[in-house]
Short mmCIF file of C-alpha atoms in Angstrom, two decimals:
data_model
loop_
_atom_site.label_atom_id
_atom_site.label_comp_id
_atom_site.label_asym_id
_atom_site.label_seq_id
_atom_site.Cartn_x
_atom_site.Cartn_y
_atom_site.Cartn_z
CA MET A 1 -24.48 -15.37 5.99
CA THR A 2 -24.13 -12.00 4.32
CA ALA A 3 -27.26 -10.40 2.90
CA GLY A 4 -27.78 -9.17 -0.63
CA VAL A 5 -28.80 -10.28 -4.09
CA ASP A 6 -26.36 -10.84 -6.92
CA LEU A 7 -26.70 -8.54 -9.88
CA GLY A 8 -25.25 -9.62 -13.18
CA VAL A 9 -22.54 -12.14 -13.87
CA PRO A 10 -19.61 -12.22 -11.45
CA ALA A 11 -16.14 -11.83 -12.89
CA THR A 12 -13.48 -14.28 -11.75
CA GLN A 13 -9.77 -13.63 -11.67
CA ALA A 14 -7.34 -16.44 -10.99
CA ILE A 15 -4.63 -15.63 -8.44
CA ARG A 16 -1.47 -17.50 -9.43
CA SER A 17 1.18 -14.77 -9.53
CA ASP A 18 2.16 -11.28 -8.45
CA GLU A 19 0.71 -9.89 -11.65
CA ASP A 20 -2.65 -11.51 -10.85
CA VAL A 21 -2.79 -9.55 -7.58
CA VAL A 22 -2.49 -6.38 -9.70
CA ARG A 23 -5.29 -7.69 -11.97
CA VAL A 24 -7.55 -8.32 -8.96
CA ARG A 25 -7.01 -4.70 -7.85
CA GLN A 26 -7.90 -3.45 -11.32
CA LEU A 27 -11.03 -5.61 -11.56
CA VAL A 28 -12.22 -4.50 -8.11
CA ARG A 29 -11.55 -0.85 -8.92
CA THR A 30 -13.56 -1.01 -12.15
CA THR A 31 -16.47 -2.68 -10.35
CA ALA A 32 -16.35 -0.21 -7.43
CA VAL A 33 -16.50 2.70 -9.88
CA ALA A 34 -19.44 1.05 -11.70
CA VAL A 35 -21.54 0.83 -8.52
CA ARG A 36 -20.52 4.38 -7.62
CA LEU A 37 -18.76 3.82 -4.35
CA SER A 38 -17.28 7.05 -3.02
CA LEU A 39 -13.59 7.64 -3.72
CA VAL A 40 -12.62 6.81 -0.13
CA ASP A 41 -14.71 3.63 -0.18
CA GLN A 42 -13.21 2.60 -3.54
CA THR A 43 -9.75 3.12 -2.07
CA LYS A 44 -10.58 1.10 1.05
CA LEU A 45 -12.08 -1.76 -0.94
CA VAL A 46 -9.22 -1.96 -3.45
CA THR A 47 -6.70 -1.87 -0.60
CA ALA A 48 -8.54 -4.67 1.25
CA ALA A 49 -8.71 -6.68 -1.99
CA SER A 50 -4.98 -6.23 -2.50
CA GLU A 51 -4.23 -7.57 1.00
CA LEU A 52 -6.57 -10.54 0.64
CA ALA A 53 -5.40 -11.41 -2.88
CA ARG A 54 -1.81 -11.43 -1.65
CA ASN A 55 -2.82 -13.70 1.25
CA THR A 56 -4.53 -16.04 -1.20
CA LEU A 57 -1.31 -16.19 -3.22
CA ILE A 58 1.22 -16.45 -0.41
CA TYR A 59 -0.58 -18.42 2.29
CA GLY A 60 -3.22 -20.22 0.21
CA GLY A 61 -0.80 -21.20 -2.54
CA GLY A 62 -2.97 -19.45 -5.11
CA GLY A 63 -6.69 -19.46 -5.79
CA SER A 64 -9.23 -17.07 -7.20
CA ALA A 65 -11.18 -13.88 -6.61
CA GLU A 66 -14.80 -13.64 -7.73
CA VAL A 67 -16.05 -10.07 -7.98
CA SER A 68 -19.75 -9.27 -8.25
CA THR A 69 -22.14 -6.39 -7.75
CA VAL A 70 -24.88 -6.91 -5.18
CA SER A 71 -27.92 -5.09 -3.87
CA ASP A 72 -29.88 -5.24 -0.63
CA GLY A 73 -32.81 -3.32 -2.14
CA ARG A 74 -31.64 0.00 -0.76
CA ARG A 75 -27.96 0.12 -1.58
CA ARG A 76 -25.62 -1.39 -4.12
CA GLY A 77 -22.31 -2.89 -3.26
CA VAL A 78 -19.34 -4.90 -4.41
CA ARG A 79 -18.79 -8.41 -3.13
CA ILE A 80 -15.54 -10.30 -3.50
CA VAL A 81 -15.02 -13.97 -2.69
CA PHE A 82 -11.40 -15.08 -2.25
CA ALA A 83 -11.01 -18.84 -2.34
CA ASP A 84 -8.02 -21.13 -2.05
CA GLN A 85 -7.44 -24.82 -1.46
CA GLY A 86 -4.41 -24.17 0.70
CA PRO A 87 -3.53 -25.38 4.20
CA GLY A 88 -6.28 -23.39 5.95
CA ILE A 89 -5.87 -21.31 9.10
CA PRO A 90 -5.45 -23.36 12.32
CA ASP A 91 -6.05 -20.48 14.76
CA LEU A 92 -8.41 -17.95 13.25
CA ASP A 93 -8.52 -15.61 16.26
CA LEU A 94 -4.76 -15.37 16.22
CA ALA A 95 -4.66 -14.80 12.45
CA LEU A 96 -7.12 -11.92 12.85
CA THR A 97 -4.93 -10.22 15.46
CA ASP A 98 -3.11 -7.04 14.43
CA GLY A 99 0.57 -7.67 13.98
CA TYR A 100 0.38 -11.46 13.84
CA THR A 101 2.16 -12.95 10.84
CA THR A 102 3.67 -16.21 9.75
CA GLY A 103 4.84 -14.86 6.43
CA GLY A 104 7.30 -12.13 7.38
CA GLY A 105 4.85 -9.36 6.53
CA LEU A 106 3.45 -6.72 8.84
CA GLY A 107 0.57 -8.89 10.02
CA LEU A 108 -1.99 -6.31 8.95
CA GLY A 109 -3.39 -8.10 5.93
CA LEU A 110 -6.32 -9.98 7.43
CA SER A 111 -7.10 -7.69 10.38
CA GLY A 112 -6.58 -4.54 8.32
CA ALA A 113 -8.70 -5.78 5.42
CA ARG A 114 -11.53 -6.57 7.85
CA ARG A 115 -11.55 -2.97 9.08
CA LEU A 116 -11.69 -1.60 5.53
CA VAL A 117 -14.89 -3.41 4.43
CA ASP A 118 -18.48 -3.45 5.69
CA ASP A 119 -19.08 -7.22 5.77
CA PHE A 120 -16.35 -9.78 6.37
CA ASP A 121 -16.90 -13.52 6.47
CA ILE A 122 -14.17 -16.13 6.73
CA ARG A 123 -14.48 -19.90 6.47
CA THR A 124 -11.45 -22.04 6.85
CA ALA A 125 -10.65 -25.69 7.44
CA VAL A 126 -7.19 -27.09 8.04
CA GLY A 127 -6.04 -29.03 4.99
CA GLU A 128 -8.98 -27.88 2.88
CA GLY A 129 -8.54 -24.20 2.30
CA THR A 130 -9.92 -20.77 3.09
CA THR A 131 -12.78 -18.73 1.68
CA ILE A 132 -13.13 -15.06 2.56
CA THR A 133 -16.15 -13.02 1.49
CA VAL A 134 -16.11 -9.25 1.79
CA THR A 135 -18.68 -6.64 0.82
CA LYS A 136 -18.52 -2.87 0.61
CA TRP A 137 -21.82 -0.97 0.31
CA SER A 138 -22.52 2.39 -1.25
CA ARG A 139 -23.76 5.02 1.21
CA MET B 1 8.20 -7.08 -15.02
CA GLU B 2 7.93 -3.30 -15.14
CA ARG B 3 10.66 -1.14 -13.65
CA VAL B 4 10.16 2.21 -12.00
CA PRO B 5 12.55 4.86 -13.40
CA ILE B 6 14.78 6.85 -11.03
CA LEU B 7 15.68 10.41 -12.11
CA LYS B 8 18.60 12.43 -10.77
CA ILE B 9 17.95 16.15 -10.28
CA GLY B 10 20.93 17.92 -8.76
CA ASP B 11 21.59 16.28 -5.40
CA ILE B 12 18.23 14.51 -5.31
CA LEU B 13 16.91 11.25 -6.72
CA LEU B 14 13.31 11.52 -7.84
CA VAL B 15 11.09 8.47 -8.17
CA SER B 16 7.64 9.04 -9.56
CA ILE B 17 5.63 5.84 -9.34
CA GLN B 18 3.27 5.85 -12.31
CA VAL B 19 2.25 2.20 -12.50
CA ASP B 20 0.21 -0.15 -10.35
CA MET B 21 3.27 -1.99 -9.03
CA SER B 22 3.42 -5.72 -8.56
CA ASP B 23 5.19 -6.77 -5.36
CA GLN B 24 8.21 -7.80 -7.41
CA THR B 25 8.42 -4.36 -9.05
CA ALA B 26 8.35 -2.77 -5.58
CA VAL B 27 11.20 -4.95 -4.34
CA GLN B 28 13.19 -4.17 -7.49
CA LEU B 29 12.72 -0.44 -6.92
CA GLN B 30 14.09 -0.85 -3.40
CA GLU B 31 17.27 -2.45 -4.75
CA ASP B 32 17.64 -0.03 -7.69
CA LEU B 33 17.35 2.97 -5.37
CA ALA B 34 19.99 1.70 -2.95
CA GLU B 35 22.40 1.25 -5.86
CA ARG B 36 21.65 4.68 -7.31
CA ILE B 37 22.15 6.41 -3.94
CA VAL B 38 25.61 4.90 -3.65
CA ALA B 39 26.50 5.44 -7.32
CA THR B 40 25.43 9.10 -7.36
CA GLY B 41 26.20 10.12 -3.76
CA CYS B 42 22.84 11.88 -3.63
CA HIS B 43 21.68 13.00 -0.19
CA GLY B 44 17.97 13.13 -0.87
CA VAL B 45 15.32 10.78 -2.25
CA ILE B 46 11.85 11.97 -3.19
CA ILE B 47 9.21 9.35 -3.85
CA ASP B 48 6.20 10.81 -5.60
CA ILE B 49 3.08 8.69 -5.09
CA THR B 50 0.59 11.15 -6.61
CA ALA B 51 -0.41 8.56 -9.19
CA LEU B 52 -0.92 5.73 -6.69
CA ASP B 53 -4.58 5.16 -5.92
CA ILE B 54 -3.79 2.73 -3.14
CA VAL B 55 -0.94 2.03 -0.73
CA ASP B 56 -1.37 -1.38 0.84
CA SER B 57 0.73 -2.93 3.60
CA PHE B 58 3.30 -4.24 1.12
CA VAL B 59 3.93 -0.88 -0.54
CA GLY B 60 3.81 0.81 2.87
CA ARG B 61 6.49 -1.53 4.13
CA MET B 62 8.55 -0.89 0.99
CA LEU B 63 8.41 2.87 1.62
CA SER B 64 9.56 2.37 5.23
CA THR B 65 12.35 0.07 4.10
CA ILE B 66 13.55 2.54 1.46
CA ALA B 67 13.61 5.29 4.10
CA SER B 68 15.70 3.09 6.42
CA ILE B 69 18.09 1.98 3.68
CA SER B 70 18.67 5.51 2.44
CA LYS B 71 19.25 6.75 5.99
CA VAL B 72 22.02 4.19 6.40
CA LEU B 73 23.44 5.42 3.08
CA ASP B 74 23.36 9.06 4.27
CA ALA B 75 20.32 10.13 2.29
CA GLU B 76 17.00 11.56 3.44
CA THR B 77 13.73 10.15 2.02
CA VAL B 78 10.58 12.19 1.62
CA VAL B 79 7.34 10.69 0.32
CA VAL B 80 5.21 13.25 -1.49
CA GLY B 81 1.80 13.51 -3.12
CA MET B 82 -0.23 11.10 -1.04
CA ARG B 83 -3.91 11.33 -1.95
CA PRO B 84 -6.37 12.09 0.88
CA ALA B 85 -8.28 8.82 0.34
CA VAL B 86 -5.00 6.90 0.51
CA ALA B 87 -4.09 8.61 3.79
CA ILE B 88 -7.48 7.78 5.31
CA THR B 89 -7.20 4.16 4.21
CA LEU B 90 -3.64 3.77 5.48
CA VAL B 91 -4.61 4.93 8.95
CA GLU B 92 -7.63 2.62 9.06
CA LEU B 93 -5.52 -0.27 7.81
CA GLY B 94 -3.32 0.31 10.84
CA LEU B 95 -0.19 1.18 8.93
CA SER B 96 2.06 3.78 10.49
CA LEU B 97 4.71 4.79 8.00
CA ASN B 98 7.53 4.56 10.51
CA GLY B 99 10.51 6.80 9.91
CA ILE B 100 9.01 8.28 6.77
CA ARG B 101 8.95 12.01 6.22
CA THR B 102 6.14 13.29 4.05
CA ALA B 103 5.41 16.48 2.15
CA LEU B 104 2.41 17.54 0.12
CA ASN B 105 4.26 17.92 -3.18
CA VAL B 106 7.65 17.55 -4.85
CA GLU B 107 8.56 21.21 -4.33
CA ARG B 108 7.97 21.06 -0.56
CA GLY B 109 9.77 17.74 -0.45
CA MET B 110 12.85 19.37 -1.99
CA GLU B 111 12.63 22.22 0.52
CA LEU B 112 12.43 19.71 3.35
CA ILE B 113 15.54 17.88 2.15
CA ALA B 114 17.44 21.16 1.66
CA ALA B 115 16.42 22.32 5.14
CA SER B 116 17.45 19.08 6.81
CA ARG B 117 20.90 19.26 5.15
CA THR B 118 21.32 22.82 6.46
CA ASP B 119 20.25 21.69 9.94
CA ASP B 120 22.92 19.02 9.83
CA TRP B 121 25.51 21.72 9.19
CA ASP B 122 24.14 23.94 11.94
CA GLU B 123 24.22 21.13 14.44
CA ALA B 124 27.83 20.32 13.69
CA PRO B 125 29.97 20.66 16.84
CA GLY B 126 32.02 23.83 17.16
CA ASP B 127 29.73 25.77 14.83
CA GLU B 128 29.21 28.93 16.86
CA ASP B 129 27.55 30.87 14.10
CA ALA B 130 24.54 28.59 14.33
CA GLU B 131 24.03 29.46 17.99
CA THR B 132 24.22 33.19 17.46
CA THR B 133 21.82 33.14 14.54
CA ALA B 134 19.38 31.00 16.56
CA THR B 135 18.75 33.82 19.04
CA PRO B 136 16.26 36.37 17.69
#
């Protein structure tokens, strides 16, 4: 379980279309600026969010992203929960491997996104869906 | 859906991406560019990404694809204006922009395209002038 206390009301963005992926990026960017992540960390988090939102749309058949600001007492951060009720991921280790793809992409979405954030948690069940929680902390 | 405009300046097509592109907009740009290269006979494409605050794997792949398509259509692609934070993130993401030439700004990009066209001439078989000028 990832540490941290929620601050304020999380904002939720549905992910049903291409345009929603753009909206997720914008929401994450605004939140990252608000908690004063460095420019590089903002860029990394927004990029990770873009990859994961696209996964939610393409592989999960759509879902949502819930963006909130969190604190562990010392630092503030941005937490995003991507949730879908799609087919789930049968082989998680394989899905997290660089270059592995079932969707004709580059296979960097999941593995790349994991490298770009500080905390990465994935829960998936075949036939039930996938929930990915990521957090980026200020330094 | 938004569309990214393509400008023709001399022998070069200039694309300055000013919007946060949806995936569909990116694919459309790919197709529009291929058509414009053929229609104009331009030998250079400059893609200015100064305004992009992220390049994810989808946009990265689009840039690589555009470079490959334009090469087949006898045009050179140079991506210019990448922000430092974007470069750092791209490398960490694991994305190598295969086959893409980069320059820091539009001006250098144009120089690069001009230079590579001259090189092509110099390397042409039977061009003896090129060999003599190569020796200092």
